[in-house]
């Protein structure tokens, strides 16, 4: 019998599960054993000199003993390793008889665990809170190996940063309870803090899931040597999951949550929870920073570049044929085509009959009521189909938004918003649809999308840009309206407010915004936006902004170092574009004064304090601040003046724990005192607030004064700078509506002052929200010596029309026949409003003497349509109503001014 032979191994492992009904047997087939041994050798798991020949009998015995250890086939603790029974000296033929040691690598352990826990569900987050939730450009398997491999270089660097010493890391071993899992123990000494001295910490790390793409590690942390450490245990759950593939690269999402379990009740429970939360938060901030230095966060990928995203957007427009098929594939069109085809076939197949009744050759009338009803139904369907075709053609050929495609101008912070689509808008028309359009407002500037006709799920795919600003914007107001004419009080379909500092660049680049409001919340309306904020002037924009603040504050401001900026951004979790302007040591006055630091930047006010480990942190926007005033020093403020910041009602809710009080109007009030230099600090703070709060909308009240001074500016051209309007002065009285008729207690000459182009006219037009009002001089009309003509142009204030819009018009005036009054005819064109080139507005003023010191004023208005439009009646009604209010307000102001001067 030879020395060599074969042995057949058959190993089985019986496991008990929690559910007895699902108990089964974990069976390892002999071929699986051979495959596993080959894998171990192929991965160089056997740490032994391969040139040394080994006895097959001893090798088989060694492998059998290793499998007994691996699968715990014998649970009897009396069984001992019999390796001591084997000789360790060399045999007679010079071969080494020492038994080789089988060491399994971390990769092999993971592969084995994956085959066992593949079907297991990913555990839920722990109840405490989420410490980290970030996506990195790295495969999940690589990230798992990077963090939890024995002697991880990442963990060593993290321990050095956190001051951890005496680290003892155990090896990963199999644990058999309900399911096989890997477990190891790590012990170390945590560095001392302000509240707790250095203490011994023990972590038990257990893999609860691994399938190659998802990993979950539960960590139980015991700190028996800290105060009350024997009464609680902290749990951490690391979850590594596969993220979305970006530009062909795999990504991993790591999510770390925590909770604390108490073994017994203690009065210090809330304090222990707060202290644990603060300690974990600081520790994982360092974890987050160090991990970001090795792997690139997904939100920094070039795939999210603005130009690439917008280029993709521009390719998403559907074809006209595809839209037509979706629009006309309905019962109405199909039934109309069928009935028309049926009638045509009937006419072709019908034989001629004799003429009878009132008929004559060439005309055949219906012979029965059935035929009359059929003709009426066909005409109704044809009319309805014609309206549908007309609406579709108008919607495709006419884009009613004047801001679409306008490029941003200037250097600084450029805001670009792509409006993609909307869903579930409320139906307001009798047809069961709406005509929605979007109005975006940022830093006092407004952009308006086109109007989408007859839809509840509009598709815009439009790009709107705001002109460059010196400081980064904080808020974007979004509101969706239902179109009801250029001057209508359009019904709101929903609104929302986007705060840039609360969203990452990745979130802003593709976000669904839920709309607020009664109608929007009832129908769960949403708007799909892509938002990009870029600085096209680099650091020069920041320097220009600081120069502006310096002039307001009257003091020099220096740009902070990159390190201080970075610390400030991490402290309040701000985006990279936010820059620190100044920070001041001061006290926050609440029930008890709290010493800390006040940080001010271009967009926020933030306060931070750390009193014996108890941290207080809050922030709010400059736009949230309604008023800032100074209170005189008191005994409670230690002889220091108090700077009080009052927020608008409903603003700064996240910072309410830092407010001292809430006034009778529900506004939060924040009190700061004990500044090192109150004068210098308050000047900087007031300058920043004035700079941010001053926007074009807030300056409209001062427009009247500016327009009065307009005529006095030297070198000002008296010619209208707007486009020349086409004069449409063929009036038809039958198509005009009288919108004003009143006898005023002033003479004709006083009323005609509003048509002379002087200071009085500019003052009146300023009250009517007409911006940049400009006129030319009256000149004789060629061939009509008794008629004078001039041109005007202005812009509508946003309060007058949500679209804004420019106006150019021509006025002609002539005396009435008896010479006791004037007639002024005016043709007005509206630019940059929906359907503005479809119509023009005609006005006719008749001002005549009625009795001494009194005059009669009649005003007529009409709308002349150059093209057919579905909204003719709606727009005409809206213009007549709005101009009626303006004319009434204008003559009332004239009456008050004349009475005041008299």
mmCIF file of C-alpha atoms in Angstrom, residues 281-475:
data_model
loop_
_atom_site.group_PDB
_atom_site.id
_atom_site.type_symbol
_atom_site.label_atom_id
_atom_site.label_comp_id
_atom_site.label_asym_id
_atom_site.label_seq_id
_atom_site.Cartn_x
_atom_site.Cartn_y
_atom_site.Cartn_z
ATOM 1 C CA UNK A 281 -20.120 65.322 17.169
ATOM 2 C CA UNK A 282 -16.601 66.705 17.639
ATOM 3 C CA UNK A 283 -15.005 63.308 17.072
ATOM 4 C CA UNK A 284 -16.855 62.644 13.832
ATOM 5 C CA UNK A 285 -16.211 66.137 12.513
ATOM 6 C CA UNK A 286 -12.530 65.173 12.619
ATOM 7 C CA UNK A 287 -13.448 61.813 11.052
ATOM 8 C CA UNK A 288 -15.305 63.647 8.253
ATOM 9 C CA UNK A 289 -12.444 66.075 7.556
ATOM 10 C CA UNK A 290 -9.795 63.331 7.449
ATOM 11 C CA UNK A 291 -11.880 61.078 5.194
ATOM 12 C CA UNK A 292 -12.489 63.982 2.815
ATOM 13 C CA UNK A 293 -8.735 64.404 2.395
ATOM 14 C CA UNK A 294 -8.455 60.852 1.020
ATOM 15 C CA UNK A 295 -11.645 60.444 -1.028
ATOM 16 C CA UNK A 296 -13.353 63.126 -3.076
ATOM 17 C CA UNK A 297 -16.927 63.994 -2.049
ATOM 18 C CA UNK A 298 -19.432 63.373 -4.817
ATOM 19 C CA UNK A 299 -20.728 66.959 -4.705
ATOM 20 C CA UNK A 300 -17.353 68.251 -5.893
ATOM 21 C CA UNK A 301 -17.324 66.273 -9.130
ATOM 22 C CA UNK A 302 -17.030 68.139 -12.397
ATOM 23 C CA UNK A 303 -20.132 66.309 -13.564
ATOM 24 C CA UNK A 304 -22.134 68.867 -11.648
ATOM 25 C CA UNK A 305 -20.555 71.681 -13.623
ATOM 26 C CA UNK A 306 -23.077 74.320 -14.593
ATOM 27 C CA UNK A 307 -22.376 74.278 -18.333
ATOM 28 C CA UNK A 308 -22.712 70.494 -18.589
ATOM 29 C CA UNK A 309 -25.985 70.422 -16.646
ATOM 30 C CA UNK A 310 -27.472 73.246 -18.705
ATOM 31 C CA UNK A 311 -26.299 71.699 -21.959
ATOM 32 C CA UNK A 312 -28.125 68.527 -20.971
ATOM 33 C CA UNK A 313 -31.194 70.614 -20.186
ATOM 34 C CA UNK A 314 -31.197 72.242 -23.610
ATOM 35 C CA UNK A 315 -31.309 68.824 -25.251
ATOM 36 C CA UNK A 316 -34.425 67.804 -23.316
ATOM 37 C CA UNK A 317 -36.923 69.759 -25.426
ATOM 38 C CA UNK A 318 -39.490 67.479 -27.018
ATOM 39 C CA UNK A 319 -40.274 67.628 -30.736
ATOM 40 C CA UNK A 320 -43.368 69.436 -32.011
ATOM 41 C CA UNK A 321 -44.644 66.219 -33.566
ATOM 42 C CA UNK A 322 -44.378 64.354 -30.266
ATOM 43 C CA UNK A 323 -46.213 67.126 -28.423
ATOM 44 C CA UNK A 324 -48.874 67.276 -31.137
ATOM 45 C CA UNK A 325 -49.526 63.545 -30.925
ATOM 46 C CA UNK A 326 -49.915 63.725 -27.151
ATOM 47 C CA UNK A 327 -52.152 66.808 -27.376
ATOM 48 C CA UNK A 328 -54.513 65.697 -30.139
ATOM 49 C CA UNK A 329 -54.875 62.025 -29.207
ATOM 50 C CA UNK A 330 -58.199 62.385 -27.415
ATOM 51 C CA UNK A 331 -61.846 61.462 -27.884
ATOM 52 C CA UNK A 332 -62.945 64.883 -29.168
ATOM 53 C CA UNK A 333 -60.531 64.967 -32.116
ATOM 54 C CA UNK A 334 -61.049 61.283 -32.934
ATOM 55 C CA UNK A 335 -64.869 61.566 -32.898
ATOM 56 C CA UNK A 336 -64.742 64.736 -35.017
ATOM 57 C CA UNK A 337 -62.591 63.087 -37.667
ATOM 58 C CA UNK A 338 -64.846 60.040 -37.695
ATOM 59 C CA UNK A 339 -68.043 62.094 -38.104
ATOM 60 C CA UNK A 340 -66.569 64.290 -40.849
ATOM 61 C CA UNK A 341 -65.285 61.244 -42.698
ATOM 62 C CA UNK A 342 -68.678 59.556 -42.301
ATOM 63 C CA UNK A 343 -70.512 62.566 -43.774
ATOM 64 C CA UNK A 344 -68.069 62.835 -46.691
ATOM 65 C CA UNK A 345 -68.475 59.168 -47.553
ATOM 66 C CA UNK A 346 -72.242 59.545 -47.250
ATOM 67 C CA UNK A 347 -72.227 62.502 -49.676
ATOM 68 C CA UNK A 348 -70.088 60.582 -52.172
ATOM 69 C CA UNK A 349 -72.248 57.468 -52.057
ATOM 70 C CA UNK A 350 -75.600 59.296 -51.927
ATOM 71 C CA UNK A 351 -77.536 59.372 -55.244
ATOM 72 C CA UNK A 352 -79.097 62.679 -56.376
ATOM 73 C CA UNK A 353 -82.739 63.124 -55.494
ATOM 74 C CA UNK A 354 -85.372 65.344 -56.917
ATOM 75 C CA UNK A 355 -85.621 68.934 -55.676
ATOM 76 C CA UNK A 356 -88.499 69.435 -53.283
ATOM 77 C CA UNK A 357 -89.728 71.896 -50.664
ATOM 78 C CA UNK A 358 -87.647 75.119 -50.596
ATOM 79 C CA UNK A 359 -84.564 73.491 -52.070
ATOM 80 C CA UNK A 360 -83.008 74.350 -55.395
ATOM 81 C CA UNK A 361 -80.090 72.997 -57.368
ATOM 82 C CA UNK A 362 -76.785 73.334 -55.419
ATOM 83 C CA UNK A 363 -78.350 73.606 -51.987
ATOM 84 C CA UNK A 364 -79.774 70.700 -50.028
ATOM 85 C CA UNK A 365 -81.354 71.459 -46.639
ATOM 86 C CA UNK A 366 -81.846 68.954 -43.791
ATOM 87 C CA UNK A 367 -84.962 66.893 -44.268
ATOM 88 C CA UNK A 368 -85.497 65.890 -40.605
ATOM 89 C CA UNK A 369 -84.769 66.908 -37.039
ATOM 90 C CA UNK A 370 -82.222 64.078 -36.845
ATOM 91 C CA UNK A 371 -80.207 65.625 -39.655
ATOM 92 C CA UNK A 372 -80.353 69.048 -37.949
ATOM 93 C CA UNK A 373 -79.090 67.600 -34.670
ATOM 94 C CA UNK A 374 -76.318 65.753 -36.487
ATOM 95 C CA UNK A 375 -75.221 68.962 -38.237
ATOM 96 C CA UNK A 376 -75.200 70.856 -34.921
ATOM 97 C CA UNK A 377 -73.063 68.189 -33.266
ATOM 98 C CA UNK A 378 -70.610 68.219 -36.176
ATOM 99 C CA UNK A 379 -70.330 72.028 -36.080
ATOM 100 C CA UNK A 380 -69.746 71.964 -32.310
ATOM 101 C CA UNK A 381 -66.986 69.384 -32.638
ATOM 102 C CA UNK A 382 -65.390 71.270 -35.515
ATOM 103 C CA UNK A 383 -65.365 74.485 -33.481
ATOM 104 C CA UNK A 384 -63.845 72.741 -30.457
ATOM 105 C CA UNK A 385 -61.182 71.113 -32.637
ATOM 106 C CA UNK A 386 -60.361 74.472 -34.237
ATOM 107 C CA UNK A 387 -59.876 76.031 -30.790
ATOM 108 C CA UNK A 388 -57.557 73.180 -29.777
ATOM 109 C CA UNK A 389 -55.460 73.596 -32.925
ATOM 110 C CA UNK A 390 -55.316 77.368 -32.412
ATOM 111 C CA UNK A 391 -54.201 77.011 -28.798
ATOM 112 C CA UNK A 392 -51.518 74.505 -29.698
ATOM 113 C CA UNK A 393 -50.094 76.697 -32.466
ATOM 114 C CA UNK A 394 -50.048 79.743 -30.158
ATOM 115 C CA UNK A 395 -48.322 77.808 -27.388
ATOM 116 C CA UNK A 396 -45.597 76.558 -29.743
ATOM 117 C CA UNK A 397 -45.018 79.753 -31.707
ATOM 118 C CA UNK A 398 -45.281 82.196 -28.821
ATOM 119 C CA UNK A 399 -43.062 82.157 -25.747
ATOM 120 C CA UNK A 400 -44.577 84.710 -23.391
ATOM 121 C CA UNK A 401 -41.662 85.195 -21.004
ATOM 122 C CA UNK A 402 -39.339 88.128 -21.668
ATOM 123 C CA UNK A 403 -36.571 86.921 -19.334
ATOM 124 C CA UNK A 404 -35.967 83.611 -21.130
ATOM 125 C CA UNK A 405 -32.505 83.454 -22.686
ATOM 126 C CA UNK A 406 -31.249 86.783 -21.246
ATOM 127 C CA UNK A 407 -27.606 86.473 -20.203
ATOM 128 C CA UNK A 408 -26.298 87.889 -16.931
ATOM 129 C CA UNK A 409 -24.287 91.090 -17.103
ATOM 130 C CA UNK A 410 -21.448 92.360 -14.943
ATOM 131 C CA UNK A 411 -18.837 90.747 -12.721
ATOM 132 C CA UNK A 412 -19.569 89.169 -9.355
ATOM 133 C CA UNK A 413 -21.968 86.540 -8.065
ATOM 134 C CA UNK A 414 -24.090 85.210 -10.924
ATOM 135 C CA UNK A 415 -27.229 83.241 -10.109
ATOM 136 C CA UNK A 416 -28.541 80.900 -12.807
ATOM 137 C CA UNK A 417 -31.859 79.082 -12.367
ATOM 138 C CA UNK A 418 -33.139 76.443 -14.748
ATOM 139 C CA UNK A 419 -36.892 75.872 -14.482
ATOM 140 C CA UNK A 420 -37.495 72.304 -15.614
ATOM 141 C CA UNK A 421 -41.109 71.383 -14.923
ATOM 142 C CA UNK A 422 -43.975 71.465 -12.470
ATOM 143 C CA UNK A 423 -46.407 68.827 -11.275
ATOM 144 C CA UNK A 424 -49.890 68.738 -9.750
ATOM 145 C CA UNK A 425 -50.791 72.413 -10.127
ATOM 146 C CA UNK A 426 -54.256 73.471 -9.039
ATOM 147 C CA UNK A 427 -56.879 73.910 -11.799
ATOM 148 C CA UNK A 428 -58.347 77.434 -11.776
ATOM 149 C CA UNK A 429 -59.947 77.777 -15.217
ATOM 150 C CA UNK A 430 -63.419 76.498 -16.037
ATOM 151 C CA UNK A 431 -61.747 74.033 -18.393
ATOM 152 C CA UNK A 432 -60.111 72.285 -15.437
ATOM 153 C CA UNK A 433 -56.625 73.600 -16.281
ATOM 154 C CA UNK A 434 -54.389 76.578 -15.447
ATOM 155 C CA UNK A 435 -52.039 78.865 -17.356
ATOM 156 C CA UNK A 436 -49.024 78.851 -15.008
ATOM 157 C CA UNK A 437 -45.886 80.958 -15.068
ATOM 158 C CA UNK A 438 -43.045 81.266 -12.540
ATOM 159 C CA UNK A 439 -41.735 84.464 -10.943
ATOM 160 C CA UNK A 440 -38.277 84.290 -9.328
ATOM 161 C CA UNK A 441 -37.099 87.068 -6.992
ATOM 162 C CA UNK A 442 -33.573 87.395 -5.608
ATOM 163 C CA UNK A 443 -31.925 90.456 -4.043
ATOM 164 C CA UNK A 444 -34.720 92.704 -5.271
ATOM 165 C CA UNK A 445 -34.431 91.526 -8.887
ATOM 166 C CA UNK A 446 -37.130 89.523 -10.626
ATOM 167 C CA UNK A 447 -37.151 87.080 -13.501
ATOM 168 C CA UNK A 448 -40.299 85.669 -15.111
ATOM 169 C CA UNK A 449 -40.772 82.487 -17.099
ATOM 170 C CA UNK A 450 -43.053 82.011 -20.073
ATOM 171 C CA UNK A 451 -46.747 81.226 -19.692
ATOM 172 C CA UNK A 452 -47.757 77.631 -20.330
ATOM 173 C CA UNK A 453 -51.287 77.311 -21.659
ATOM 174 C CA UNK A 454 -53.919 74.898 -20.427
ATOM 175 C CA UNK A 455 -51.856 72.482 -18.341
ATOM 176 C CA UNK A 456 -51.484 71.210 -14.790
ATOM 177 C CA UNK A 457 -48.056 69.627 -15.398
ATOM 178 C CA UNK A 458 -46.137 72.275 -17.367
ATOM 179 C CA UNK A 459 -42.785 71.627 -19.039
ATOM 180 C CA UNK A 460 -40.611 74.768 -19.170
ATOM 181 C CA UNK A 461 -36.945 73.796 -19.677
ATOM 182 C CA UNK A 462 -36.018 77.486 -19.491
ATOM 183 C CA UNK A 463 -32.851 79.113 -18.146
ATOM 184 C CA UNK A 464 -33.100 82.425 -16.258
ATOM 185 C CA UNK A 465 -30.037 84.381 -15.139
ATOM 186 C CA UNK A 466 -29.718 87.231 -12.649
ATOM 187 C CA UNK A 467 -27.214 90.024 -13.171
ATOM 188 C CA UNK A 468 -24.000 89.775 -11.171
ATOM 189 C CA UNK A 469 -24.065 91.051 -7.583
ATOM 190 C CA UNK A 470 -21.278 92.170 -5.257
ATOM 191 C CA UNK A 471 -22.278 89.770 -2.470
ATOM 192 C CA UNK A 472 -23.603 86.209 -2.728
ATOM 193 C CA UNK A 473 -27.418 86.053 -2.517
ATOM 194 C CA UNK A 474 -29.065 84.380 0.468
ATOM 195 C CA UNK A 475 -32.648 83.781 -0.608
#
